[in-house]
Coordinates of C-alpha atoms and ligand atoms in Angstrom, one line a residue:
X1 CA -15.4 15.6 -3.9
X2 CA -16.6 12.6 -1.7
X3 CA -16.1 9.1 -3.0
X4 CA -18.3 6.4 -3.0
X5 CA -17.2 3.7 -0.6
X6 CA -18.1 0.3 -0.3
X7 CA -19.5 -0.7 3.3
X8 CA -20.5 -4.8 3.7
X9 CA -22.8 -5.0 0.4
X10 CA -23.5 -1.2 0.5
X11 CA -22.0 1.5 -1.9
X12 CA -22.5 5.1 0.1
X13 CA -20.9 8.5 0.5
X14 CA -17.5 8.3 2.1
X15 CA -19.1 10.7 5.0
X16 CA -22.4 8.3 5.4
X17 CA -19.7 5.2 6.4
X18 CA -20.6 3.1 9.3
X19 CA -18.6 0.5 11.2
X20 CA -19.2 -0.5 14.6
X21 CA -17.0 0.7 17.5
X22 CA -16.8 -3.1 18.6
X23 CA -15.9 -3.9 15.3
X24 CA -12.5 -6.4 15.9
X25 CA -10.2 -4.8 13.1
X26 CA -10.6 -1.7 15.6
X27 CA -10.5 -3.0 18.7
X28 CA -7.7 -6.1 18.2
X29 CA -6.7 -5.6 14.5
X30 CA -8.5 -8.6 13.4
X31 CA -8.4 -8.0 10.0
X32 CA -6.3 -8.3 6.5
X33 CA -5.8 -6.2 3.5
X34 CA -5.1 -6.0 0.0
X35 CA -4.4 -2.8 -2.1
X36 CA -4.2 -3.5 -6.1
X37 CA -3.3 -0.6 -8.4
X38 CA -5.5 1.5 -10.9
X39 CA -3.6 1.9 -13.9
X40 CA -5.8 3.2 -17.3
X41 CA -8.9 2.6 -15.3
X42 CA -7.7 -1.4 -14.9
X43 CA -6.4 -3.2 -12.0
X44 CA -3.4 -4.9 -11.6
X45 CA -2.6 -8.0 -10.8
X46 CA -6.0 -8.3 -9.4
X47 CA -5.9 -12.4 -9.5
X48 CA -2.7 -12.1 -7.1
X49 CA -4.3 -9.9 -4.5
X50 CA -7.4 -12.0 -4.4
X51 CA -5.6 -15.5 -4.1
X52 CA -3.3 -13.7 -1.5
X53 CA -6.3 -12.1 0.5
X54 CA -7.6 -15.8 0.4
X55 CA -4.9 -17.4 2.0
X56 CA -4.9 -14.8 4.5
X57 CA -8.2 -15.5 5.7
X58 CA -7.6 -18.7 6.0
X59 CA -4.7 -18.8 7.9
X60 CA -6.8 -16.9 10.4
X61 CA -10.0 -18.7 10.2
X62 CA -12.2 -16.0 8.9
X63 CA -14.2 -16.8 5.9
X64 CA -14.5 -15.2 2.9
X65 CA -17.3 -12.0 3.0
X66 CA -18.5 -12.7 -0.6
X67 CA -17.0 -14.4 -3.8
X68 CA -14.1 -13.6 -6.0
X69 CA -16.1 -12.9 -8.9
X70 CA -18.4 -10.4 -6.3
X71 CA -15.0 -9.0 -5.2
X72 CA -14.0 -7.8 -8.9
X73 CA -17.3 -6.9 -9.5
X74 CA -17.1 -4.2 -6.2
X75 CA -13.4 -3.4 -7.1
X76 CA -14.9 -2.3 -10.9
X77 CA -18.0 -0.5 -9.6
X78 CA -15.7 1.5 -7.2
X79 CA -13.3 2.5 -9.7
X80 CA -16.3 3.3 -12.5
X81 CA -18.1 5.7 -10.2
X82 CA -15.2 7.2 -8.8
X83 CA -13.8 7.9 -12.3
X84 CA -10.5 6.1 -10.8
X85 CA -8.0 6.6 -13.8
X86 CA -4.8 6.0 -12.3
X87 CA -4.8 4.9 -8.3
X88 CA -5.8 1.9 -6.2
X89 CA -8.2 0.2 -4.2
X90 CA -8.3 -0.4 -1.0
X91 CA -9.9 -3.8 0.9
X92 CA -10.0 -4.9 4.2
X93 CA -12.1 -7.9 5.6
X94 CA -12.5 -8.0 9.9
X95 CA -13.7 -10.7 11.8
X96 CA -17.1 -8.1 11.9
X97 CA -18.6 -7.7 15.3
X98 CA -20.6 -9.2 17.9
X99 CA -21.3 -6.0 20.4
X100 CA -18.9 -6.0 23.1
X101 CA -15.2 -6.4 23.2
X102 CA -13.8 -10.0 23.4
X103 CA -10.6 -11.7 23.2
X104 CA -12.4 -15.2 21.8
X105 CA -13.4 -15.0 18.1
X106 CA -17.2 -14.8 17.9
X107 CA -19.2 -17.7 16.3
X108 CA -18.5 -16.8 12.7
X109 CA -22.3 -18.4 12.0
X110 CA -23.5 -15.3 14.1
X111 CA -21.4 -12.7 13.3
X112 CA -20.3 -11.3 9.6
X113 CA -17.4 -10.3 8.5
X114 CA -16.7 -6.6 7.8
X115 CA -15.9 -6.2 4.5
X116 CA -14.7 -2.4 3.3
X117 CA -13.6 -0.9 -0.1
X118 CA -12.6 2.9 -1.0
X119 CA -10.2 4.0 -3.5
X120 CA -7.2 6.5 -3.4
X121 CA -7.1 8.5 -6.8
X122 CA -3.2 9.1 -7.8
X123 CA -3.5 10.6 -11.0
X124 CA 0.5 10.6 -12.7
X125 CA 1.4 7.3 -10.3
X126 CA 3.5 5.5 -12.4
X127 CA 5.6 9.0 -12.7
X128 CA 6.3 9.9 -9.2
X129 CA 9.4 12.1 -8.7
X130 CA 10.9 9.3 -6.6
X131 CA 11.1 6.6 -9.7
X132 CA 13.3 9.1 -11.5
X133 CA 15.5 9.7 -8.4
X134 CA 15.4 7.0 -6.3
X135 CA 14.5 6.7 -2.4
X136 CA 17.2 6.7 1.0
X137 CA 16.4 4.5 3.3
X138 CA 17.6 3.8 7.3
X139 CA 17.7 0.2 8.3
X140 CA 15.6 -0.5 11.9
X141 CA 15.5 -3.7 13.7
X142 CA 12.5 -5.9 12.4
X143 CA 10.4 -5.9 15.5
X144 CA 7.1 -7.1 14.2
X145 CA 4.9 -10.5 14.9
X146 CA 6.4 -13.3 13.1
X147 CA 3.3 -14.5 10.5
X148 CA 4.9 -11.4 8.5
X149 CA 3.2 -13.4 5.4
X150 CA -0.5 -13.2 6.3
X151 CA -1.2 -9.5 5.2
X152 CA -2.6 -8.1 8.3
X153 CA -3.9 -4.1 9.5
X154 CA -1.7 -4.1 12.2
X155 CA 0.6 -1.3 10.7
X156 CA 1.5 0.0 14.1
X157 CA 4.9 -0.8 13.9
X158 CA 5.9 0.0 10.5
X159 CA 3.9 3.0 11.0
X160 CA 6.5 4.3 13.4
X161 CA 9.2 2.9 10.8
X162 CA 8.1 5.2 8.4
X163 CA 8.1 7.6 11.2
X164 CA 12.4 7.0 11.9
X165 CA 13.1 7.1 8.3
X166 CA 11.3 10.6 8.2
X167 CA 12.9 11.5 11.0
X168 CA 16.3 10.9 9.5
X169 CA 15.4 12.9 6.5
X170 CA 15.2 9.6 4.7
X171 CA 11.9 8.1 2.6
X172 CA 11.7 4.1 4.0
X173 CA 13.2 1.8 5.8
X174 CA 14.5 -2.0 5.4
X175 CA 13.8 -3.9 8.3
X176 CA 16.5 -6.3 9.7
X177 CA 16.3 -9.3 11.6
X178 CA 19.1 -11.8 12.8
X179 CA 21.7 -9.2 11.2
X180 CA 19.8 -9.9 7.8
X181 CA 17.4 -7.7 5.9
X182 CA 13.5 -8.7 6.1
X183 CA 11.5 -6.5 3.7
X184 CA 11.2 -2.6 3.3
X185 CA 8.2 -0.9 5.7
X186 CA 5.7 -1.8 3.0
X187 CA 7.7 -3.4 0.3
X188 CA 10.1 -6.1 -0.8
X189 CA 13.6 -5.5 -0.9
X190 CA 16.4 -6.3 -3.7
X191 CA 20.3 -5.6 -4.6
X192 CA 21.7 -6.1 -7.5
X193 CA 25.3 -7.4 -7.7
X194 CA 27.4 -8.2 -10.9
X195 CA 23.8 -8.0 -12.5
X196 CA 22.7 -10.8 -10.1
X197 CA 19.0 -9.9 -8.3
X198 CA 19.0 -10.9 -4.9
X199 CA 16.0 -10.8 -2.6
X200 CA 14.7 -12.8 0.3
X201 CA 13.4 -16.0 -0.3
X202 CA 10.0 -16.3 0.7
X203 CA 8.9 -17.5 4.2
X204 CA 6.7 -16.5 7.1
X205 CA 9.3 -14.0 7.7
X206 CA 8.1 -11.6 4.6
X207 CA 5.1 -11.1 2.6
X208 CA 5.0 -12.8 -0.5
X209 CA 4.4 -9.6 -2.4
X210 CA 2.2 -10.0 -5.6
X211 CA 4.9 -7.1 -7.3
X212 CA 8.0 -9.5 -6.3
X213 CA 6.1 -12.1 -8.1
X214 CA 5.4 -10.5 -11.0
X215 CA 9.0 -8.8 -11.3
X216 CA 11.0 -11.7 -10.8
X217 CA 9.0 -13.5 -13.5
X218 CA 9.6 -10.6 -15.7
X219 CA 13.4 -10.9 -14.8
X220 CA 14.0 -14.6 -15.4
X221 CA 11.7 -14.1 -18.9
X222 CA 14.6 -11.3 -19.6
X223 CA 17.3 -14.0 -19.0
X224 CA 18.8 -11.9 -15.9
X225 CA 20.1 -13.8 -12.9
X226 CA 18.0 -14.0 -9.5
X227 CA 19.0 -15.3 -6.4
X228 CA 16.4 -15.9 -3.5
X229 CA 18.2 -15.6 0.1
X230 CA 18.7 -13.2 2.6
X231 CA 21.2 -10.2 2.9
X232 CA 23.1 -8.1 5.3
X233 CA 22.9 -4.3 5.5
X234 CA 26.8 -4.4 4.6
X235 CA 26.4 -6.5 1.6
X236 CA 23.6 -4.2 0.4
X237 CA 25.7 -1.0 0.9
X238 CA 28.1 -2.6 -1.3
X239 CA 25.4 -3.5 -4.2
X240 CA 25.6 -2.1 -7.2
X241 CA 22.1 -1.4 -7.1
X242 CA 19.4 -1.4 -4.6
X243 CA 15.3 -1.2 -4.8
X244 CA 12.2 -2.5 -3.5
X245 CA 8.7 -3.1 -4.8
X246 CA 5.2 -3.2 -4.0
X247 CA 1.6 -2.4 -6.3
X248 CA 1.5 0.9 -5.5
X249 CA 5.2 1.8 -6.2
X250 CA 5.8 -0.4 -8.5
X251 CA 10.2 -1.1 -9.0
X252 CA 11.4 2.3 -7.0
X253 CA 14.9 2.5 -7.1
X254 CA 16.9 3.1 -4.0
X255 CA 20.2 5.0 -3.3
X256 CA 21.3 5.3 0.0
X257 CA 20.8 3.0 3.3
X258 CA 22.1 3.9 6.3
X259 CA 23.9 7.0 4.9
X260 CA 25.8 5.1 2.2
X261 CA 25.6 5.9 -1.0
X262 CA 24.8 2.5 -3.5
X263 CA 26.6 2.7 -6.6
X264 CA 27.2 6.3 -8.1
X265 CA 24.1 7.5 -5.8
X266 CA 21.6 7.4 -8.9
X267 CA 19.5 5.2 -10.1
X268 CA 21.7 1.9 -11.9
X269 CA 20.1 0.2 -14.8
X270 CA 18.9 -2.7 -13.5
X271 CA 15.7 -1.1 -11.3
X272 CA 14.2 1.2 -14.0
X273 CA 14.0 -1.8 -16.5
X274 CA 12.6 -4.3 -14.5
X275 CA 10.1 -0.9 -13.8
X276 CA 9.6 -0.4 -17.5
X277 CA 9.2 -3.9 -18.1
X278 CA 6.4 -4.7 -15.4
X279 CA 4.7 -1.4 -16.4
X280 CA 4.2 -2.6 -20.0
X281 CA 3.4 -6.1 -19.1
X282 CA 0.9 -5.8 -16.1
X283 CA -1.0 -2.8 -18.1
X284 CA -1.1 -5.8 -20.9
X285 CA -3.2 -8.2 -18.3
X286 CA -5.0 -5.4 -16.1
X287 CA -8.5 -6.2 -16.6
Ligands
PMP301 N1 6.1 -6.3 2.3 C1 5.3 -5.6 3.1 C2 5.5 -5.5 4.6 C3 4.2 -4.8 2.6 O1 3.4 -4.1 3.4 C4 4.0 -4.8 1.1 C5 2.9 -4.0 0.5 N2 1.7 -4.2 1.1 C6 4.9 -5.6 0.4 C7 5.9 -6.3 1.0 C8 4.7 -5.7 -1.1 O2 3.6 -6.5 -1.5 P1 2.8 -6.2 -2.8 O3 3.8 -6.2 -4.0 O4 1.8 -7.3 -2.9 O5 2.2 -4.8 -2.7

């Protein structure tokens, strides 16, 4: 069945969607993203994604298409007419086009943004296989731009991550960086150690994921131990536990980087409560 897309202030068929071929998210990936999770027909985390889309516009001097309160309204309409139960929604925002190709931004008084919303439906989500069994990953060297925090489309190189892991019979991969893990491909990423969370701290590095947020919230409410600094491939092999985040996975545990097994090879505890936990709570303020 077609969806119902939303194209700058227009919802239309999926198959009637029109962008321009001069549009600067194609030609120079001038543009930023945000995917929030359907759960029960409600988003999640919504108020995180929109603050973070904000400050990603701004640090590249492209205003806003339309309001916040416009922005739910679209996110809403999409998932009421799609009949979105469980699943996401997709945003991006370009720096629009002004006819021709260009490396100088346009005059943003004469030329729009592009704004574009569809949704993905994922009915069963928050029960893929890989939450029960965990994911292998295969660490790469970090080799993207370094403003790693504004959330931008260029997904070339991770992309071709995803592509390695695959390759190597594996399901992700962490990205490293000065002999220390970045992020996952599309995720944060975490060990666990004497029951001690440990993740990156946050910097230009990483993106501040709206999940991490969340989680590590949800961790220090349940009294556990976190620790916010960098770690090495080695260390993580030796981790009791290992898993990343992100909205549309949620807490997925992980079980094996670089060929190593972490722990006893199966999901610890750690990963599937911190899972259960910001399941229960985000459904609570999903709106
Ligand atoms: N890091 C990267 C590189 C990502 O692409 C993502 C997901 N878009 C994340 C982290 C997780 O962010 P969030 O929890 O906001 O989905």
């Amino acid at each position: 069945m077609s969806r119902t897309v939303y194209v700058n202030g227009e919802y239309v068929a999926e198959e009637d969607a029109k962008i321009s071929i001069f549009d600067r998210g194609f030609l120079m990936a001038d543009g930023v993203y945000e995917v929030t999770s359907v759960l029960g027909g409600k988003l999640i985390d919504f108020e995180g994604h929109s603050v973070r889309l904000q400050r990603s516009l701004s640090e590249l001097d492209m205003a806003a298409p339309v309001d916040m309160d416009e922005l739910l309204a679209i996110h809403r309409e999409l998932v009421k007419v799609n009949e979105i139960d469980d699943g996401l929604v997709y945003l991006q925002v370009t720096r629009g086009s002004d006819g021709d190709r260009d490396f100088v931004f346009p005059d943003p008084e004469k030329t729009p943004s592009t704004l574009v919303l569809f949704t993905q439906n994922k009915p069963g989500i928050t029960e893929s296989p890989a939450s029960k069994t965990g994911i292998k990953v295969i660490s790469v060297e970090d080799q993207r731009w370094t403003r790693r925090d504004i959330k931008t489309v260029q997904l070339l190189y991770p992309s071709m991550c995803k592509m390695m892991a695959k390759a190597a019979g594996c399901q992700d991969a962490w990205l490293v960086e000065d002999g220390k893990v970045t992020e996952g491909s599309s995720n944060n990423a975490y060990i666990v150690k004497d029951g001690k969370i440990i993740t990156r701290e946050i910097s230009n590095d990483i993106l501040n994921g709206i999940t991490r947020a969340a989680v590590l919230r949800f961790a220090r409410e349940a009294q556990m131990i976190v620790e916010e600094r960098s770690f090495t491939i080695e260390e993580a092999q030796q981790a009791d536990e290992a898993f990343v985040t992100s909205a549309t996975t949620f807490v997925l545990p992980v079980v094996e980087i670089d060929g190593a097994q972490i722990g006893d090879g199966k999901p610890g505890s750690v990963a599937p409560r911190l899972r259960e936990i910001y399941l229960e709570e985000s459904r609570k303020t999903a709106i």
